[in-house]
CSV table of C-alpha atoms in Angstrom, one decimal:
chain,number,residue,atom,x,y,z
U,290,UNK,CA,17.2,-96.3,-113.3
U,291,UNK,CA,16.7,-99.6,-114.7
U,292,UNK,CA,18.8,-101.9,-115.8
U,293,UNK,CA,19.4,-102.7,-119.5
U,294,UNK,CA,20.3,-105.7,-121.2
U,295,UNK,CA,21.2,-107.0,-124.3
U,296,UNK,CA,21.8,-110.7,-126.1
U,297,UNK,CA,24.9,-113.0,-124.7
U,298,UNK,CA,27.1,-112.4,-127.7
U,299,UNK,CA,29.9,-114.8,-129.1
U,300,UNK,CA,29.2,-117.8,-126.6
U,301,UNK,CA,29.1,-121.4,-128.7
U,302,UNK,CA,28.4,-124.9,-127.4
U,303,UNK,CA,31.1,-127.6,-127.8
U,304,UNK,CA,31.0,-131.0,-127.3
U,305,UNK,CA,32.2,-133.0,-124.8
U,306,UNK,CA,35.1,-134.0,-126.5
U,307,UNK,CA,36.1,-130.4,-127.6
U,308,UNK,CA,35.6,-129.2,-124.0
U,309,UNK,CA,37.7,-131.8,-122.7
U,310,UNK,CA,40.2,-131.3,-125.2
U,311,UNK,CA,40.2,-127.5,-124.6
U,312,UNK,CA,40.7,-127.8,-121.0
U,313,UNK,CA,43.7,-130.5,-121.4
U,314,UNK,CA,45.5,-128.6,-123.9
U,315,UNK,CA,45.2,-125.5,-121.6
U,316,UNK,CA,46.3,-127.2,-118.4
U,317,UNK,CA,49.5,-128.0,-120.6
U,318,UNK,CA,50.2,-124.8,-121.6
U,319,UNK,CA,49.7,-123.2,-118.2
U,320,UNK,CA,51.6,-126.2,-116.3
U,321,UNK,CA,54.9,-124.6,-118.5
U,322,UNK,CA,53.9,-121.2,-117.3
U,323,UNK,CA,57.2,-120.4,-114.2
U,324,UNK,CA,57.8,-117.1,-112.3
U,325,UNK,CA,61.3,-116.0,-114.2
U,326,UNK,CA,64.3,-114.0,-112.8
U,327,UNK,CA,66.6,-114.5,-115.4
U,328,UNK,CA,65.2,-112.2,-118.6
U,329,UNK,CA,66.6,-111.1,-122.1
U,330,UNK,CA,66.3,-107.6,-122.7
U,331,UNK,CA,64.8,-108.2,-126.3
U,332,UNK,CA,62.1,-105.4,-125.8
U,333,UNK,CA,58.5,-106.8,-126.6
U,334,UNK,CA,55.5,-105.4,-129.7
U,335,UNK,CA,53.3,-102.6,-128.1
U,336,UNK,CA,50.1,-104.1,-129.8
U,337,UNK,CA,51.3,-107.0,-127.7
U,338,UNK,CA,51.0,-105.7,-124.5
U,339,UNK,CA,48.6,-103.8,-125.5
U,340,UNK,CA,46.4,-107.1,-126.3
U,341,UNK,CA,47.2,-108.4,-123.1
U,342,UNK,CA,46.4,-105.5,-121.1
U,343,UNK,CA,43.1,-105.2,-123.2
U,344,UNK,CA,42.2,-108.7,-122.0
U,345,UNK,CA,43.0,-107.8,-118.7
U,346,UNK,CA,40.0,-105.5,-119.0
U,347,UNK,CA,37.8,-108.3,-119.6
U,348,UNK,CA,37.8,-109.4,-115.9
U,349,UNK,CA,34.7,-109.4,-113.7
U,350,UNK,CA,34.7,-106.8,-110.7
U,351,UNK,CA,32.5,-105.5,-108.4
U,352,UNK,CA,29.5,-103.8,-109.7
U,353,UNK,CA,31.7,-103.7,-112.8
U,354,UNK,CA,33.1,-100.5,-111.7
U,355,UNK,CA,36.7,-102.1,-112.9
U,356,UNK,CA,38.9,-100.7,-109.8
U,357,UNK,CA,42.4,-101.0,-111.5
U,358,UNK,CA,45.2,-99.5,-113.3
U,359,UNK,CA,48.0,-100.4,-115.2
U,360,UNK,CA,51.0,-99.0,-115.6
U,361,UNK,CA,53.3,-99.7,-118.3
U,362,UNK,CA,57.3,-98.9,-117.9
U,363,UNK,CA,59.4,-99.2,-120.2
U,364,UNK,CA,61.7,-96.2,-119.7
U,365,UNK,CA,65.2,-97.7,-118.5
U,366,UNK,CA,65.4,-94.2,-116.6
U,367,UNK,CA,62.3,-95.2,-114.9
U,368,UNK,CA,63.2,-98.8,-114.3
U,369,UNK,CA,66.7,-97.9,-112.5
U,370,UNK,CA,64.9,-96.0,-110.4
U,371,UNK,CA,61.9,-98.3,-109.8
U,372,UNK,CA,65.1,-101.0,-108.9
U,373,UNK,CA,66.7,-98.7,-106.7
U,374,UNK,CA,63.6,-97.9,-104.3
U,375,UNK,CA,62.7,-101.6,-104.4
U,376,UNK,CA,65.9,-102.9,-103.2
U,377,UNK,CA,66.5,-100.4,-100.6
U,378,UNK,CA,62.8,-101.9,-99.0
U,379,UNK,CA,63.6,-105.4,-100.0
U,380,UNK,CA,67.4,-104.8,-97.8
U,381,UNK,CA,65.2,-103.8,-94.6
U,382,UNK,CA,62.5,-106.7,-95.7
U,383,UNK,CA,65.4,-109.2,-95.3
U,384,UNK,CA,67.6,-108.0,-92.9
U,385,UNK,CA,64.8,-106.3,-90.1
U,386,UNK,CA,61.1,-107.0,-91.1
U,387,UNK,CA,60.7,-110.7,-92.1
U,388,UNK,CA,60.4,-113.2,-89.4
U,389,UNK,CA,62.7,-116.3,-90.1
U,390,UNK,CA,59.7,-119.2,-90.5
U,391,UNK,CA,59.2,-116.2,-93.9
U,392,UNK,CA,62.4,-116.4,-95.1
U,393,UNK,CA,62.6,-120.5,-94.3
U,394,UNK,CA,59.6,-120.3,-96.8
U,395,UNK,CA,61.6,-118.7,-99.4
U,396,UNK,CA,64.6,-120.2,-99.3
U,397,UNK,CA,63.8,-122.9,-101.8
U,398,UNK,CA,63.3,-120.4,-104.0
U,399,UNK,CA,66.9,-118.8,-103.6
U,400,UNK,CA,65.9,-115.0,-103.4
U,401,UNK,CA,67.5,-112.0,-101.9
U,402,UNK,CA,67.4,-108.5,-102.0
U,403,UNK,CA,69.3,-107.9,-105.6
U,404,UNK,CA,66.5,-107.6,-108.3
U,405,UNK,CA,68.5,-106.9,-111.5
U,406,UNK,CA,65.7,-108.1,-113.4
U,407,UNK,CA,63.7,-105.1,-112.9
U,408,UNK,CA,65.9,-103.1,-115.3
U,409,UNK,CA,66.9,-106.2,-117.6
U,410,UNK,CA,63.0,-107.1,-118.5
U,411,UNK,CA,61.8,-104.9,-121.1
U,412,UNK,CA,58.8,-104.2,-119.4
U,413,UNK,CA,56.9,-103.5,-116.0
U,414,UNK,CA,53.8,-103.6,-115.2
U,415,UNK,CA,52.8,-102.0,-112.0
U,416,UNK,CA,48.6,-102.6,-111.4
U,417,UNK,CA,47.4,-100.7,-108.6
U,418,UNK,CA,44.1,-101.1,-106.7
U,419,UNK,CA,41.3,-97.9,-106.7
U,420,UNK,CA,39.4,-98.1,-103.9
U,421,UNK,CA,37.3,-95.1,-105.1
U,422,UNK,CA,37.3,-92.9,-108.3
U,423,UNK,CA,37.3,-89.3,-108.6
U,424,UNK,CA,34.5,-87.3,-110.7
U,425,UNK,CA,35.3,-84.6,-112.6
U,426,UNK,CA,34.2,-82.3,-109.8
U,427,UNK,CA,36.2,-84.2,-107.1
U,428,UNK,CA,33.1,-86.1,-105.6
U,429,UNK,CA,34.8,-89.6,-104.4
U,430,UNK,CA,32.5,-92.5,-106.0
U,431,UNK,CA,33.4,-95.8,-103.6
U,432,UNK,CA,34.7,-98.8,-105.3
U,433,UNK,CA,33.5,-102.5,-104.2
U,434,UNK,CA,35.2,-106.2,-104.1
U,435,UNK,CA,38.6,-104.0,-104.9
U,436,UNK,CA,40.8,-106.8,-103.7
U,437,UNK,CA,39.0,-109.7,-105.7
U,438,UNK,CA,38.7,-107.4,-108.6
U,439,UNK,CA,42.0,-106.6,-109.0
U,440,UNK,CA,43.2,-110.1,-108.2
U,441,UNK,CA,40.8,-111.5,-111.0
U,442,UNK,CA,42.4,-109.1,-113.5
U,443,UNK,CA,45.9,-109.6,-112.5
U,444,UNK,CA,45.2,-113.2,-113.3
U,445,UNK,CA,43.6,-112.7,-116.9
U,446,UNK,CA,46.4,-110.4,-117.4
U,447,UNK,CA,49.3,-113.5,-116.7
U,448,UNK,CA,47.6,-116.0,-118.9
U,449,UNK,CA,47.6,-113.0,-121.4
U,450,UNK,CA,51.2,-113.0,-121.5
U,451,UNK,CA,52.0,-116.6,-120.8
U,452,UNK,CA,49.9,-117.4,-124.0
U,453,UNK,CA,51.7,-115.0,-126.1
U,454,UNK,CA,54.6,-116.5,-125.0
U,455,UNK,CA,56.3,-114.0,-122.5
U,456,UNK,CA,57.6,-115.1,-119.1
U,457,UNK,CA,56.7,-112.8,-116.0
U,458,UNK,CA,57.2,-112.4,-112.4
U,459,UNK,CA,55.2,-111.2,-109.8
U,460,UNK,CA,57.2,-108.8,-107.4
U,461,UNK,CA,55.6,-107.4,-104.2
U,462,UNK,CA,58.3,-105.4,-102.6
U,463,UNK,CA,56.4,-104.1,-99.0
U,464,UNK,CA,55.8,-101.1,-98.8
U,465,UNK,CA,55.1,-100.0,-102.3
U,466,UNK,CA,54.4,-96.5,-102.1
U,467,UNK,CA,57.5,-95.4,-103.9
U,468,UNK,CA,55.6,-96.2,-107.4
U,469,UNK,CA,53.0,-93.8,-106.6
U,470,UNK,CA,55.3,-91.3,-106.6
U,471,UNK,CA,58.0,-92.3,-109.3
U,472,UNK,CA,55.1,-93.0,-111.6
U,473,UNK,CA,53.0,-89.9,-110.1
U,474,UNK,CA,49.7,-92.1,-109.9
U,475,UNK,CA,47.1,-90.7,-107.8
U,476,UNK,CA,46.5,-91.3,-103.8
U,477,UNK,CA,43.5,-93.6,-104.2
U,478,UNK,CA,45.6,-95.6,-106.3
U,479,UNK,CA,47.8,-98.7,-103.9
U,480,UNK,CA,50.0,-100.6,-105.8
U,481,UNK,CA,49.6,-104.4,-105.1
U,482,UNK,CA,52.2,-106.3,-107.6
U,483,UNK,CA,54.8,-104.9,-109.4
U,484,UNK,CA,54.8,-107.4,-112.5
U,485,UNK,CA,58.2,-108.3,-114.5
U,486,UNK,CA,57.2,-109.5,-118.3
U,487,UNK,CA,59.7,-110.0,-121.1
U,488,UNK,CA,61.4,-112.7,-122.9
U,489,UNK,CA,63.4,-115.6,-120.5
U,490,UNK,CA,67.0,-115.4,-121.0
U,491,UNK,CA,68.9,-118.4,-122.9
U,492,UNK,CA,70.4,-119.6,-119.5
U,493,UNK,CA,67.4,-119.1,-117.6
U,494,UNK,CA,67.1,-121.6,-114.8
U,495,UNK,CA,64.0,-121.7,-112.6
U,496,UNK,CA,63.8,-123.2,-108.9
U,497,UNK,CA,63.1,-126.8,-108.9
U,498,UNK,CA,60.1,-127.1,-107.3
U,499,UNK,CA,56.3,-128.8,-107.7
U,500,UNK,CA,52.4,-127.6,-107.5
U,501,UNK,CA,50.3,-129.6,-104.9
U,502,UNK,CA,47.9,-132.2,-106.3
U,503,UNK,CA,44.3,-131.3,-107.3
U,504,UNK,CA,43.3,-134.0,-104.1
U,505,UNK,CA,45.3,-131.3,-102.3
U,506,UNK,CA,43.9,-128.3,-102.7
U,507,UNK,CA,40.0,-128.8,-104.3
U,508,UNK,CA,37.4,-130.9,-103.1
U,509,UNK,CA,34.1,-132.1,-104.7
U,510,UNK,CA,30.7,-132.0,-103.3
């Protein structure tokens, strides 16, 4: 089969001075982009997530066979009992499974196993990983790059939300098998971040902490 193309479609030229201005005034609003933990639960439009989610989509992936899924929780049911199965792993996770130079690492950031926010945020958004599909008649079509993929659109999918003006959280309680089965999602499905979105709080306090310099983690050639 060959391929088939069509005409690039919407791209426009700016100017120096426009691109430079476009980058600057999107560094600023990403450099006021923080991971939250404290969030109201003033619950958040459905075309608004729904935008986010579509611009997710637009990521590049491997082949463009688009190896993700997104599921959307908003049931407090659901939530309480997402919270309950993550805390009982993040409990062992603290207490058995992390080595100490791990939990030196997140000290600054003053976590522990309690994650009330996962029932006080209006909305979760659990995006799993597909490393194949299924056809119709059950035939297992591989998927490639899943990782990179996935990664890719979980990023699109923040800036989404930051720009719209939600706060979020990435949360990567290990294992994360429980959400296949609370949210009955399929076994070539693996959830990889369990992401908090909703409004900050109006005592919200984040941890007080920097970004390394751009001579410190790019180089030019």
């Amino acid at each position: 089969m060959s391929p088939e193309f069509e005409p690039l479609f919407g791209y426009s030229s700016m100017s120096v001075h426009d691109m430079q201005q476009a980058a600057l005034e999107n560094l600023e609003r990403m450099r006021r982009r923080r991971s939250v933990r404290d969030f109201s639960p003033v619950p958040i439009p459905d075309s608004v997530i729904e935008s986010c989610l579509k611009a997710a989509g637009t990521a590049p992936s491997g082949a463009n066979l688009q190896p993700w899924h997104f599921a959307v929780v908003r049931s407090p049911e659901v939530k309480h009992r997402i919270r309950i199965a993550a805390e009982a792993e993040e409990r062992e996770f603290y207490e058995q499974r992390a080595p100490q130079e791990w939990l030196d690492a997140l000290a600054p950031l003053g976590t522990d196993a309690n994650k009330p926010f996962l029932e006080v945020a209006p909305c979760l958004i659990v995006i799993f990983a597909k490393a194949y599909d299924l056809l119709p008649d059950g035939r297992r079509v591989k998927n490639y790059y899943v990782s990179e993929s996935v990664g890719i659109a979980t990023g699109f999918l923040i800036q989404a939300l930051h720009q719209a003006g939600l706060a979020t959280l990435t949360h990567t309680p290990s294992p994360m098998a429980f959400l296949n089965e609370i949210l009955d999602r399929p076994s070539n499905e693996r959830p990889t971040i369990l992401l908090v979105v909703g409004f900050p709080s109006e005592n919200a306090m984040v941890p007080k902490i920097g970004k390394k310099t751009l001579a410190e983690f790019a180089s030019f050639h």
